[in-house]
């Protein structure tokens, strides 16, 4: 039996098709409580992390969010030409009214919505000044392919900024595992009022996620330069990665 099948279909490089379909179902089931559980389980730090990532963009840029989910990040992208991509039609249906009504209040045109996976982005080469991934990289079926596709759609000199679960090393990962499998489970149960809430399965995508060093190496191998990937403080529960597509 391969190493990945021994973990139910997950390893740091990606997720098997069947396990990913199950994971997508669990992610969709989080939609009604998504923001509340995130805020509780991160002590409100998720808003700070989103702001940190968002602040990399400058007005007028053409940006893509890969794995936009219900629009928690994209709704606050101000003064930008925004494309939201997600493989889930339910996620896009939740994101669209939320993001576009925030944009309309600011006098901005609606965002563009694309139903697709990161591993096969149906958009032309050299299109975006910046690509964001927030808490979606962990769910990619094939992390390297996703990074390659993002690289392809970035303009030369364009930048990828990602934020996901923090895992500095194996020990830190073990502490995160304890957190995800204890306190987060209690919080999700309290908030959803359900014994069988979707966060039960979601802990798996953290357990089998790789360390920062693993993904920094993968980004360099794909061709990104100026690659960085470090924990975000104060709690070190999230990591931020940055990499630039070289100028031609
Ligand atoms: C936890 S949500 C993140 C939502 C949002 N980005 C945020 O800031 O909270 C993860 C999202 O990644 C999407 N996703 C899962 N696999 C993906 C893939 N292979 N390519 C792109 N997005 C994916 C899921 O459908 C889900 O909407």
XYZ file of N, CA and C and ligand atoms in Angstrom:
771
model
N 0.853 -1.201 0.000
C 0.000 0.000 0.000
C 0.888 1.250 0.000
N 0.596 2.188 -0.897
C 1.384 3.416 -0.965
C 1.200 4.249 0.297
N 2.148 5.187 0.492
C 2.120 6.013 1.709
C 0.844 6.858 1.765
N 0.440 7.350 0.575
C -0.723 8.230 0.560
C -2.007 7.481 0.908
N -2.146 6.273 0.365
C -3.383 5.537 0.667
C -3.428 5.143 2.145
N -2.249 5.007 2.758
C -2.218 4.657 4.184
C -2.751 5.798 5.052
N -2.825 7.009 4.495
C -3.320 8.153 5.282
C -4.734 8.545 4.835
N -5.400 7.665 4.080
C -6.754 7.994 3.625
C -6.735 8.851 2.370
N -5.592 8.901 1.676
C -5.541 9.602 0.393
C -4.835 10.955 0.448
N -4.235 11.299 1.597
C -3.580 12.611 1.744
C -2.069 12.444 1.897
N -1.293 13.351 1.301
C 0.102 13.520 1.718
C 0.487 14.965 1.405
N 1.677 15.425 1.805
C 1.988 16.854 1.631
C 1.940 17.326 0.184
N 2.087 16.400 -0.778
C 2.101 16.834 -2.184
C 0.703 16.925 -2.778
N -0.297 16.314 -2.117
C -1.646 16.399 -2.672
C -2.625 15.418 -2.061
N -3.765 15.286 -2.736
C -4.880 14.502 -2.197
C -5.452 13.651 -3.334
N -5.725 12.387 -3.055
C -6.323 11.512 -4.084
C -7.738 11.983 -4.434
N -8.181 11.630 -5.654
C -9.463 12.148 -6.164
C -10.642 11.854 -5.228
N -10.711 10.622 -4.741
C -11.876 10.253 -3.916
C -11.869 11.019 -2.583
N -10.686 11.109 -1.971
C -10.560 11.825 -0.688
C -10.864 13.310 -0.904
N -10.450 13.841 -2.075
C -10.690 15.262 -2.362
C -12.194 15.527 -2.531
N -12.908 14.619 -3.206
C -14.367 14.795 -3.377
C -15.049 14.850 -2.013
N -14.601 13.988 -1.110
C -15.194 13.971 0.230
C -14.870 15.283 0.960
N -13.627 15.722 0.811
C -13.188 16.982 1.444
C -14.006 18.166 0.915
N -14.242 18.213 -0.400
C -15.023 19.306 -0.989
C -16.438 19.339 -0.383
N -17.023 18.144 -0.210
C -18.356 18.072 0.403
C -18.330 18.655 1.808
N -17.243 18.351 2.541
C -17.133 18.872 3.916
C -16.946 20.396 3.893
N -16.136 20.875 2.936
C -15.917 22.325 2.839
C -17.234 23.036 2.521
N -18.012 22.471 1.608
C -19.293 23.098 1.252
C -20.230 23.123 2.462
N -20.158 22.075 3.288
C -21.033 22.025 4.467
C -20.659 23.091 5.510
N -19.440 23.662 5.380
C -19.047 24.701 6.356
C -19.661 26.062 6.028
N -20.197 26.239 4.807
C -20.553 27.593 4.334
C -21.366 28.408 5.360
N -22.434 27.855 5.959
C -23.233 28.704 6.857
C -22.466 29.190 8.094
N -21.446 28.438 8.512
C -20.737 28.791 9.754
C -19.268 29.104 9.533
N -18.868 29.202 8.267
C -17.442 29.288 7.912
C -16.709 30.418 8.655
N -17.234 31.636 8.560
C -16.513 32.768 9.135
C -16.484 32.699 10.665
N -17.605 32.275 11.245
C -17.665 32.244 12.711
C -16.678 31.248 13.305
N -16.628 30.052 12.727
C -15.701 29.036 13.264
C -14.255 29.506 13.074
N -13.965 30.087 11.905
C -12.592 30.575 11.661
C -12.186 31.606 12.692
N -13.106 32.516 12.983
C -12.770 33.588 13.919
C -12.538 33.021 15.326
N -13.378 32.086 15.730
C -13.190 31.470 17.047
C -11.892 30.685 17.113
N -11.643 29.847 16.095
C -10.494 28.939 16.211
C -9.154 29.654 16.063
N -9.186 30.910 15.561
C -7.924 31.654 15.409
C -7.864 32.842 16.369
N -8.790 32.893 17.313
C -8.896 34.037 18.245
C -8.981 35.354 17.478
N -9.687 35.350 16.376
C -9.891 36.583 15.599
C -8.705 36.958 14.722
N -7.649 36.139 14.730
C -6.447 36.480 13.954
C -6.681 36.335 12.444
N -7.688 35.540 12.050
C -7.916 35.336 10.608
C -8.108 36.667 9.897
N -8.748 37.642 10.550
C -8.967 38.952 9.889
C -7.637 39.665 9.680
N -6.767 39.545 10.684
C -5.442 40.185 10.575
C -4.646 39.551 9.437
N -4.700 38.221 9.350
C -3.941 37.515 8.302
C -4.452 37.909 6.922
N -5.801 38.015 6.802
C -6.356 38.404 5.499
C -5.881 39.811 5.122
N -5.868 40.703 6.130
C -5.427 42.080 5.862
C -3.957 42.080 5.442
N -3.158 41.299 6.151
C -1.728 41.204 5.846
C -1.527 40.805 4.372
N -2.271 39.803 3.924
C -2.129 39.318 2.544
C -2.656 40.367 1.554
N -3.829 40.932 1.878
C -4.470 41.906 0.995
C -3.566 43.126 0.763
N -2.821 43.510 1.802
C -1.999 44.714 1.712
C -0.849 44.602 0.713
N -0.643 43.412 0.155
C 0.404 43.272 -0.865
C -0.031 43.882 -2.192
N -1.341 44.032 -2.392
C -1.823 44.560 -3.684
C -1.842 46.082 -3.660
N -1.666 46.664 -4.818
C -1.796 48.121 -4.922
C -2.926 48.439 -5.910
N -3.621 49.576 -5.709
C -4.807 49.878 -6.511
C -4.549 49.754 -8.013
N -5.571 49.212 -8.691
C -5.489 49.078 -10.151
C -4.952 47.733 -10.600
N -4.424 46.949 -9.677
C -3.854 45.650 -10.083
C -4.941 44.689 -10.540
N -4.569 43.777 -11.399
C -5.455 42.688 -11.806
C -5.091 41.472 -10.957
N -6.036 41.031 -10.121
C -5.698 39.970 -9.168
C -6.650 38.778 -9.297
N -6.124 37.614 -8.913
C -6.896 36.367 -8.923
C -6.832 35.765 -7.523
N -7.999 35.394 -6.987
C -7.967 34.588 -5.768
C -8.297 33.148 -6.134
N -7.390 32.238 -5.818
C -7.589 30.811 -6.117
C -8.140 30.139 -4.866
N -9.335 29.548 -5.001
C -9.991 28.937 -3.839
C -10.652 30.011 -3.003
N -11.543 30.778 -3.635
C -12.113 31.967 -2.960
C -13.114 31.588 -1.877
N -13.591 30.324 -1.874
C -14.578 29.927 -0.858
C -15.777 30.853 -0.889
N -16.358 31.139 0.294
C -17.566 31.980 0.313
C -17.286 33.483 0.207
N -16.061 33.864 -0.156
C -15.781 35.280 -0.435
C -15.247 36.077 0.749
N -14.829 35.394 1.803
C -14.379 36.075 3.033
C -13.200 37.015 2.791
N -12.346 36.675 1.856
C -11.177 37.507 1.548
C -11.496 38.471 0.405
N -12.141 37.946 -0.641
C -12.325 38.733 -1.871
C -13.223 39.949 -1.662
N -14.147 39.873 -0.691
C -15.078 41.005 -0.530
C -14.342 42.296 -0.148
N -13.177 42.172 0.473
C -12.459 43.365 0.922
C -11.285 43.738 0.024
N -11.247 43.199 -1.181
C -10.197 43.606 -2.130
C -10.654 44.902 -2.794
N -10.096 46.012 -2.345
C -10.592 47.330 -2.758
C -9.750 47.921 -3.891
N -10.456 48.460 -4.901
C -9.769 49.193 -5.976
C -8.998 48.282 -6.923
N -9.420 47.014 -7.012
C -8.689 46.046 -7.832
C -9.634 45.396 -8.830
N -9.053 44.893 -9.906
C -9.806 44.117 -10.889
C -9.705 42.663 -10.405
N -10.839 42.107 -9.943
C -10.785 40.841 -9.187
C -11.409 39.673 -9.954
N -10.699 38.547 -9.987
C -11.261 37.285 -10.467
C -11.224 36.290 -9.303
N -12.368 35.634 -9.075
C -12.470 34.644 -7.990
C -12.614 33.277 -8.623
N -11.745 32.351 -8.236
C -11.804 30.997 -8.792
C -12.055 29.996 -7.667
N -12.933 29.060 -7.921
C -13.166 27.973 -6.955
C -13.795 26.798 -7.715
N -13.473 25.554 -7.324
C -14.081 24.420 -8.016
C -15.513 24.158 -7.592
N -15.970 24.782 -6.513
C -17.290 24.478 -5.970
C -18.316 25.527 -6.404
N -19.373 25.062 -7.094
C -20.413 26.017 -7.507
C -21.138 26.570 -6.273
N -21.235 25.775 -5.196
C -21.874 26.278 -3.966
C -21.064 27.417 -3.364
N -19.739 27.242 -3.361
C -18.873 28.305 -2.814
C -19.019 29.574 -3.662
N -18.998 29.399 -4.993
C -19.106 30.581 -5.865
C -20.470 31.248 -5.693
N -21.516 30.426 -5.476
C -22.859 31.000 -5.303
C -22.936 31.799 -3.996
N -22.152 31.392 -2.994
C -22.115 32.156 -1.735
C -21.248 33.410 -1.905
N -20.161 33.271 -2.663
C -19.214 34.388 -2.809
C -19.782 35.526 -3.662
N -20.440 35.178 -4.746
C -20.820 36.195 -5.746
C -21.666 37.340 -5.166
N -22.810 37.050 -4.491
C -23.599 38.177 -3.974
C -22.844 38.978 -2.915
N -22.057 38.273 -2.126
C -21.324 38.934 -1.039
C -20.243 39.873 -1.591
N -19.453 39.350 -2.515
C -18.342 40.137 -3.058
C -18.881 41.268 -3.927
N -19.867 40.952 -4.780
C -20.356 41.987 -5.704
C -21.145 43.068 -4.981
N -21.835 42.725 -3.874
C -22.554 43.816 -3.192
C -21.549 44.720 -2.473
N -20.460 44.155 -1.945
C -19.416 45.006 -1.334
C -18.781 45.880 -2.415
N -18.572 45.323 -3.588
C -17.958 46.092 -4.680
C -18.907 47.196 -5.155
N -20.213 46.857 -5.261
C -21.183 47.863 -5.731
C -21.225 49.042 -4.754
N -21.166 48.757 -3.447
C -21.187 49.851 -2.448
C -19.988 50.777 -2.625
N -18.902 50.232 -3.138
C -17.696 51.057 -3.343
C -17.670 51.646 -4.758
N -18.737 51.399 -5.522
C -18.806 51.932 -6.892
C -17.925 51.152 -7.858
N -17.629 49.879 -7.535
C -16.761 49.081 -8.402
C -17.587 48.101 -9.245
N -17.028 47.692 -10.361
C -17.724 46.718 -11.225
C -17.670 45.332 -10.564
N -18.612 44.430 -10.942
C -18.575 43.087 -10.341
C -17.264 42.355 -10.629
N -16.955 41.403 -9.752
C -15.782 40.547 -9.975
C -16.130 39.513 -11.050
N -15.119 38.812 -11.517
C -15.325 37.704 -12.477
C -15.231 36.401 -11.678
N -16.103 35.438 -11.993
C -16.129 34.170 -11.241
C -15.826 33.008 -12.174
N -14.933 32.143 -11.744
C -14.503 31.029 -12.580
C -14.614 29.740 -11.762
N -15.361 28.777 -12.296
C -15.486 27.486 -11.613
C -14.410 26.547 -12.161
N -13.377 26.325 -11.382
C -12.251 25.499 -11.854
C -11.346 25.156 -10.679
N -10.465 24.184 -10.905
C -9.449 23.862 -9.897
C -8.149 24.595 -10.223
N -7.333 24.778 -9.214
C -6.041 25.449 -9.392
C -5.152 24.701 -10.372
N -5.336 23.382 -10.434
C -4.468 22.549 -11.260
C -4.771 22.688 -12.745
N -5.862 23.352 -13.088
C -6.245 23.495 -14.495
C -7.023 24.815 -14.624
N -6.307 25.899 -14.668
C -6.938 27.227 -14.648
C -7.297 27.627 -16.086
N -8.582 27.811 -16.371
C -8.979 28.088 -17.765
C -8.816 29.569 -18.137
N -7.627 30.093 -17.925
C -7.357 31.510 -18.186
C -6.006 31.614 -18.896
N -5.815 32.694 -19.675
C -4.591 32.785 -20.478
C -3.316 33.004 -19.654
N -2.194 32.730 -20.287
C -0.873 32.966 -19.672
C -0.709 34.459 -19.371
N 0.147 34.781 -18.427
C 0.641 36.157 -18.178
C -0.500 37.166 -17.997
N -1.480 36.826 -17.156
C -2.676 37.664 -17.036
C -2.706 38.525 -15.762
N -2.210 37.999 -14.652
C -2.455 38.665 -13.357
C -1.184 39.282 -12.754
N -1.384 40.439 -12.112
C -0.279 41.076 -11.386
C -0.015 40.334 -10.076
N -1.097 39.765 -9.524
C -0.949 39.094 -8.233
C -1.976 37.972 -8.115
N -1.551 36.861 -7.526
C -2.478 35.754 -7.237
C -2.447 35.513 -5.735
N -3.641 35.388 -5.154
C -3.765 35.099 -3.723
C -4.352 33.709 -3.531
N -3.895 33.049 -2.476
C -4.485 31.767 -2.054
C -4.607 31.831 -0.545
N -5.810 31.806 -0.041
C -5.966 31.818 1.419
C -6.678 30.559 1.873
N -5.972 29.750 2.615
C -6.528 28.527 3.208
C -7.132 27.607 2.142
N -6.581 27.660 0.940
C -7.055 26.758 -0.121
C -5.925 25.871 -0.645
N -4.688 26.341 -0.519
C -3.542 25.567 -1.011
C -3.539 24.180 -0.363
N -3.875 24.160 0.923
C -3.918 22.900 1.676
C -4.855 21.875 1.024
N -5.851 22.389 0.292
C -6.869 21.499 -0.281
C -6.588 21.123 -1.737
N -5.505 21.645 -2.327
C -5.225 21.318 -3.732
C -5.017 19.813 -3.868
N -5.500 19.253 -4.979
C -5.281 17.822 -5.245
C -3.811 17.576 -5.547
N -3.211 18.511 -6.308
C -1.819 18.352 -6.719
C -1.155 19.723 -6.527
N -0.408 19.852 -5.442
C 0.141 21.171 -5.055
C 1.108 21.715 -6.125
N 1.964 20.829 -6.638
C 2.945 21.299 -7.631
C 2.246 21.780 -8.900
N 1.238 21.036 -9.349
C 0.519 21.409 -10.575
C -0.203 22.749 -10.338
N -0.787 22.905 -9.164
C -1.465 24.164 -8.832
C -0.483 25.334 -8.859
N 0.701 25.123 -8.281
C 1.716 26.199 -8.275
C 2.174 26.504 -9.704
N 2.241 25.471 -10.543
C 2.670 25.682 -11.942
C 1.614 26.483 -12.711
N 0.352 26.153 -12.484
C -0.723 26.864 -13.183
C -0.786 28.336 -12.735
N -0.606 28.556 -11.441
C -0.612 29.937 -10.936
C 0.555 30.718 -11.557
N 1.707 30.059 -11.634
C 2.898 30.664 -12.251
C 2.581 31.049 -13.706
N 1.901 30.148 -14.400
C 1.581 30.394 -15.822
C 0.695 31.630 -15.992
N -0.310 31.799 -15.119
C -1.245 32.915 -15.318
C -0.733 34.230 -14.729
N 0.361 34.159 -13.941
C 0.960 35.409 -13.440
C 1.704 36.105 -14.576
N 1.657 37.446 -14.565
C 2.489 38.187 -15.522
C 3.947 38.055 -15.083
N 4.901 38.177 -16.000
C 6.297 38.222 -15.563
C 6.463 39.350 -14.545
N 7.108 39.059 -13.438
C 7.243 40.048 -12.360
C 6.070 40.015 -11.393
N 5.025 39.234 -11.729
C 3.847 39.127 -10.847
C 4.151 38.250 -9.647
N 3.272 38.349 -8.633
C 3.602 37.717 -7.353
C 2.476 36.823 -6.845
N 2.857 35.699 -6.276
C 1.904 34.833 -5.569
C 2.052 35.092 -4.071
N 0.922 35.341 -3.393
C 0.940 35.474 -1.923
C -0.083 34.491 -1.372
N 0.387 33.576 -0.536
C -0.496 32.533 0.020
C -0.467 32.582 1.541
N -1.595 32.232 2.121
C -1.649 32.100 3.572
C -2.364 30.789 3.860
N -1.773 29.981 4.715
C -2.432 28.712 5.070
C -2.019 28.321 6.475
N -2.410 27.130 6.846
C -2.097 26.668 8.196
C -0.599 26.778 8.464
N -0.239 27.129 9.691
C 1.171 27.232 10.045
C 1.737 25.871 10.397
N 2.858 25.531 9.775
C 3.542 24.290 10.158
C 5.034 24.503 9.922
N 5.705 25.028 10.954
C 7.125 25.353 10.802
C 7.959 24.085 10.693
N 7.598 23.068 11.471
C 8.341 21.807 11.472
C 7.426 20.733 12.060
N 7.955 19.526 12.234
C 7.086 18.418 12.652
C 6.528 18.630 14.061
N 7.351 19.205 14.960
C 6.892 19.415 16.346
C 5.747 20.436 16.371
N 5.962 21.530 15.634
C 4.918 22.551 15.540
C 3.654 21.946 14.927
N 3.843 21.093 13.920
C 2.713 20.417 13.272
C 1.949 19.546 14.257
N 2.668 18.941 15.179
C 2.025 18.070 16.168
C 1.166 18.905 17.124
N 1.671 20.108 17.487
C 0.874 20.991 18.361
C -0.398 21.443 17.619
N -0.216 21.766 16.324
C -1.365 22.157 15.503
C -2.383 21.033 15.393
N -1.858 19.825 15.265
C -2.726 18.643 15.166
C -3.577 18.518 16.441
N -2.930 18.730 17.591
C -3.670 18.634 18.868
C -4.774 19.697 18.913
N -4.417 20.918 18.482
C -5.377 22.033 18.485
C -6.574 21.723 17.570
N -6.246 21.279 16.339
C -7.304 21.006 15.359
C -8.211 19.865 15.807
N -7.629 18.914 16.527
C -8.403 17.729 16.898
C -9.027 17.819 18.286
N -8.812 18.929 18.983
C -9.431 19.057 20.314
C -10.273 20.327 20.358
N -9.636 21.475 20.643
C -10.396 22.717 20.841
C -11.256 23.078 19.618
N -10.681 22.933 18.424
C -11.433 23.314 17.216
C -12.689 22.446 17.082
N -12.555 21.174 17.439
C -13.717 20.274 17.340
C -14.821 20.707 18.314
N -14.410 21.118 19.519
C -15.396 21.558 20.516
C -16.080 22.842 20.033
N -15.265 23.790 19.529
C -15.828 25.066 19.053
C -16.810 24.822 17.907
N -16.400 23.983 16.944
C -17.271 23.722 15.788
C -18.574 23.068 16.246
N -18.471 22.216 17.228
C -19.681 21.543 17.703
C -20.612 22.546 18.390
N -20.011 23.451 19.174
C -20.833 24.466 19.864
C -21.505 25.402 18.857
N -20.737 25.840 17.858
C -21.263 26.817 16.895
C -22.310 26.196 15.977
N -22.028 24.994 15.485
C -22.977 24.384 14.533
C -24.136 23.700 15.258
N -23.913 23.336 16.535
C -24.936 22.587 17.271
C -25.059 21.159 16.750
N -24.047 20.709 15.992
C -24.115 19.356 15.403
C -22.951 18.505 15.892
N -23.272 17.265 16.214
C -22.216 16.338 16.644
C -21.319 15.979 15.446
N -21.972 15.801 14.296
C -21.214 15.418 13.098
C -20.963 16.614 12.191
N -20.308 17.645 12.724
C -20.036 18.865 11.958
C -18.895 18.607 10.959
N -18.790 19.430 9.897
C -17.786 19.148 8.857
C -16.339 19.314 9.309
N -16.071 20.037 10.390
C -14.681 20.240 10.826
C -14.042 18.934 11.305
N -14.874 17.921 11.542
C -14.330 16.608 11.921
C -13.395 16.099 10.837
N -13.845 16.164 9.586
C -13.039 15.663 8.471
C -11.961 16.652 8.063
N -12.215 17.936 8.260
C -11.279 18.950 7.761
C -9.930 18.898 8.473
N -9.922 18.396 9.710
C -8.658 18.312 10.459
C -7.637 17.469 9.682
N -8.137 16.534 8.873
C -7.259 15.644 8.095
C -6.364 16.422 7.126
N -6.932 17.472 6.513
C -6.142 18.212 5.526
C -5.001 18.957 6.219
N -5.168 19.273 7.510
C -4.061 19.882 8.262
C -3.037 18.809 8.644
N -3.530 17.683 9.120
C -2.640 16.622 9.606
C -1.625 16.223 8.535
N -2.075 16.141 7.285
C -1.191 15.645 6.232
C -0.586 16.759 5.377
N -0.719 17.983 5.840
C -0.137 19.133 5.141
C 1.360 19.172 5.472
N 2.167 19.716 4.527
C 3.621 19.710 4.733
C 4.121 20.905 5.540
N 5.426 20.924 5.734
C 6.037 22.024 6.484
C 6.341 23.204 5.546
N 6.633 24.347 6.141
C 6.955 25.527 5.327
C 8.133 25.248 4.391
N 9.146 24.566 4.917
C 10.346 24.280 4.117
C 10.006 23.427 2.899
N 9.107 22.484 3.078
C 8.690 21.597 1.978
C 8.086 22.425 0.830
N 7.206 23.371 1.173
C 6.536 24.150 0.106
C 7.434 25.265 -0.441
N 8.335 25.784 0.381
C 9.287 26.775 -0.160
C 10.125 26.106 -1.251
N 10.564 24.886 -0.961
C 11.376 24.142 -1.934
C 10.570 23.898 -3.210
N 9.313 23.487 -3.042
C 8.467 23.205 -4.207
C 8.277 24.480 -5.051
N 8.079 25.614 -4.397
C 7.887 26.875 -5.138
C 9.144 27.197 -5.955
N 10.310 27.008 -5.336
C 11.569 27.287 -6.072
C 11.703 26.343 -7.257
N 11.361 25.068 -7.045
C 11.485 24.080 -8.141
C 10.561 24.443 -9.307
N 9.404 25.024 -8.992
C 8.461 25.409 -10.058
C 9.000 26.616 -10.834
N 9.846 27.422 -10.202
C 10.438 28.551 -10.917
C 10.249 29.900 -10.252
N 9.519 29.938 -9.139
C 9.333 31.219 -8.440
C 10.686 31.682 -7.899
N 10.873 32.985 -7.875
C 12.076 33.515 -7.231
C 11.664 34.378 -6.036
N 12.653 34.783 -5.258
C 12.424 35.547 -4.007
C 11.390 34.822 -3.129
N 11.542 33.516 -3.015
C 10.556 32.715 -2.267
C 10.767 32.887 -0.765
N 9.669 33.164 -0.090
C 9.690 33.243 1.372
C 8.504 32.457 1.889
N 8.603 31.917 3.077
C 7.461 31.238 3.689
C 7.727 31.167 5.169
N 6.930 31.882 5.957
C 7.202 31.923 7.406
C 5.913 32.000 8.197
N 6.032 31.697 9.491
C 4.869 31.766 10.366
C 4.440 33.212 10.550
N 3.146 33.419 10.743
C 2.640 34.743 11.079
C 2.382 34.762 12.590
N 2.895 35.776 13.239
C 2.746 35.853 14.696
C 1.545 36.723 15.038
N 0.982 36.696 16.246
C 1.582 36.197 17.475
C 1.487 34.681 17.690
N 0.518 33.983 17.115
C 0.319 32.601 17.563
C 1.005 31.561 16.693
N 1.451 31.980 15.501
C 2.100 31.008 14.608
C 1.140 29.943 14.104
N -0.161 30.295 14.074
C -1.138 29.303 13.595
C -1.239 29.317 12.074
N -0.734 30.378 11.455
C -0.795 30.482 9.991
C 0.600 30.760 9.441
N 0.786 30.426 8.172
C 2.037 30.759 7.486
C 1.717 31.567 6.241
N 2.645 32.456 5.888
C 2.472 33.222 4.649
C 3.638 32.907 3.709
N 3.293 32.595 2.461
C 4.302 32.308 1.435
C 4.240 33.403 0.377
N 5.417 33.764 -0.128
C 5.458 34.720 -1.245
C 6.466 34.226 -2.271
N 6.167 34.473 -3.530
C 7.117 34.118 -4.586
C 6.791 34.947 -5.820
N 7.807 35.231 -6.611
C 7.637 36.101 -7.784
C 7.971 35.330 -9.049
N 7.182 35.563 -10.085
C 7.506 34.993 -11.403
C 8.582 35.897 -12.022
N 9.696 35.334 -12.419
C 10.778 36.180 -12.938
C 10.341 36.996 -14.161
N 10.958 38.152 -14.319
C 10.754 38.937 -15.553
C 11.376 38.139 -16.685
N 10.809 38.239 -17.891
C 11.357 37.442 -19.011
C 12.745 37.948 -19.394
C -11.167 26.856 3.419
S -11.812 27.536 1.926
C -10.947 29.079 1.791
C -11.826 30.234 1.452
C -11.231 31.608 1.348
N -10.108 31.671 0.454
C -10.853 32.239 2.669
O -10.082 33.174 2.659
O -11.343 31.859 3.697
C -10.932 26.545 0.774
C -11.467 26.668 -0.632
O -10.535 26.050 -1.523
C -11.274 25.447 -2.543
N -10.454 24.399 -3.180
C -10.322 23.107 -2.831
N -9.541 22.466 -3.697
C -9.163 23.367 -4.613
C -8.369 23.273 -5.790
N -7.810 22.136 -6.157
N -8.207 24.386 -6.509
C -8.765 25.556 -6.131
N -9.525 25.693 -5.032
C -9.733 24.608 -4.276
C -12.498 24.888 -1.856
O -13.568 24.637 -2.760
C -12.797 25.979 -0.838
O -13.745 26.883 -1.325
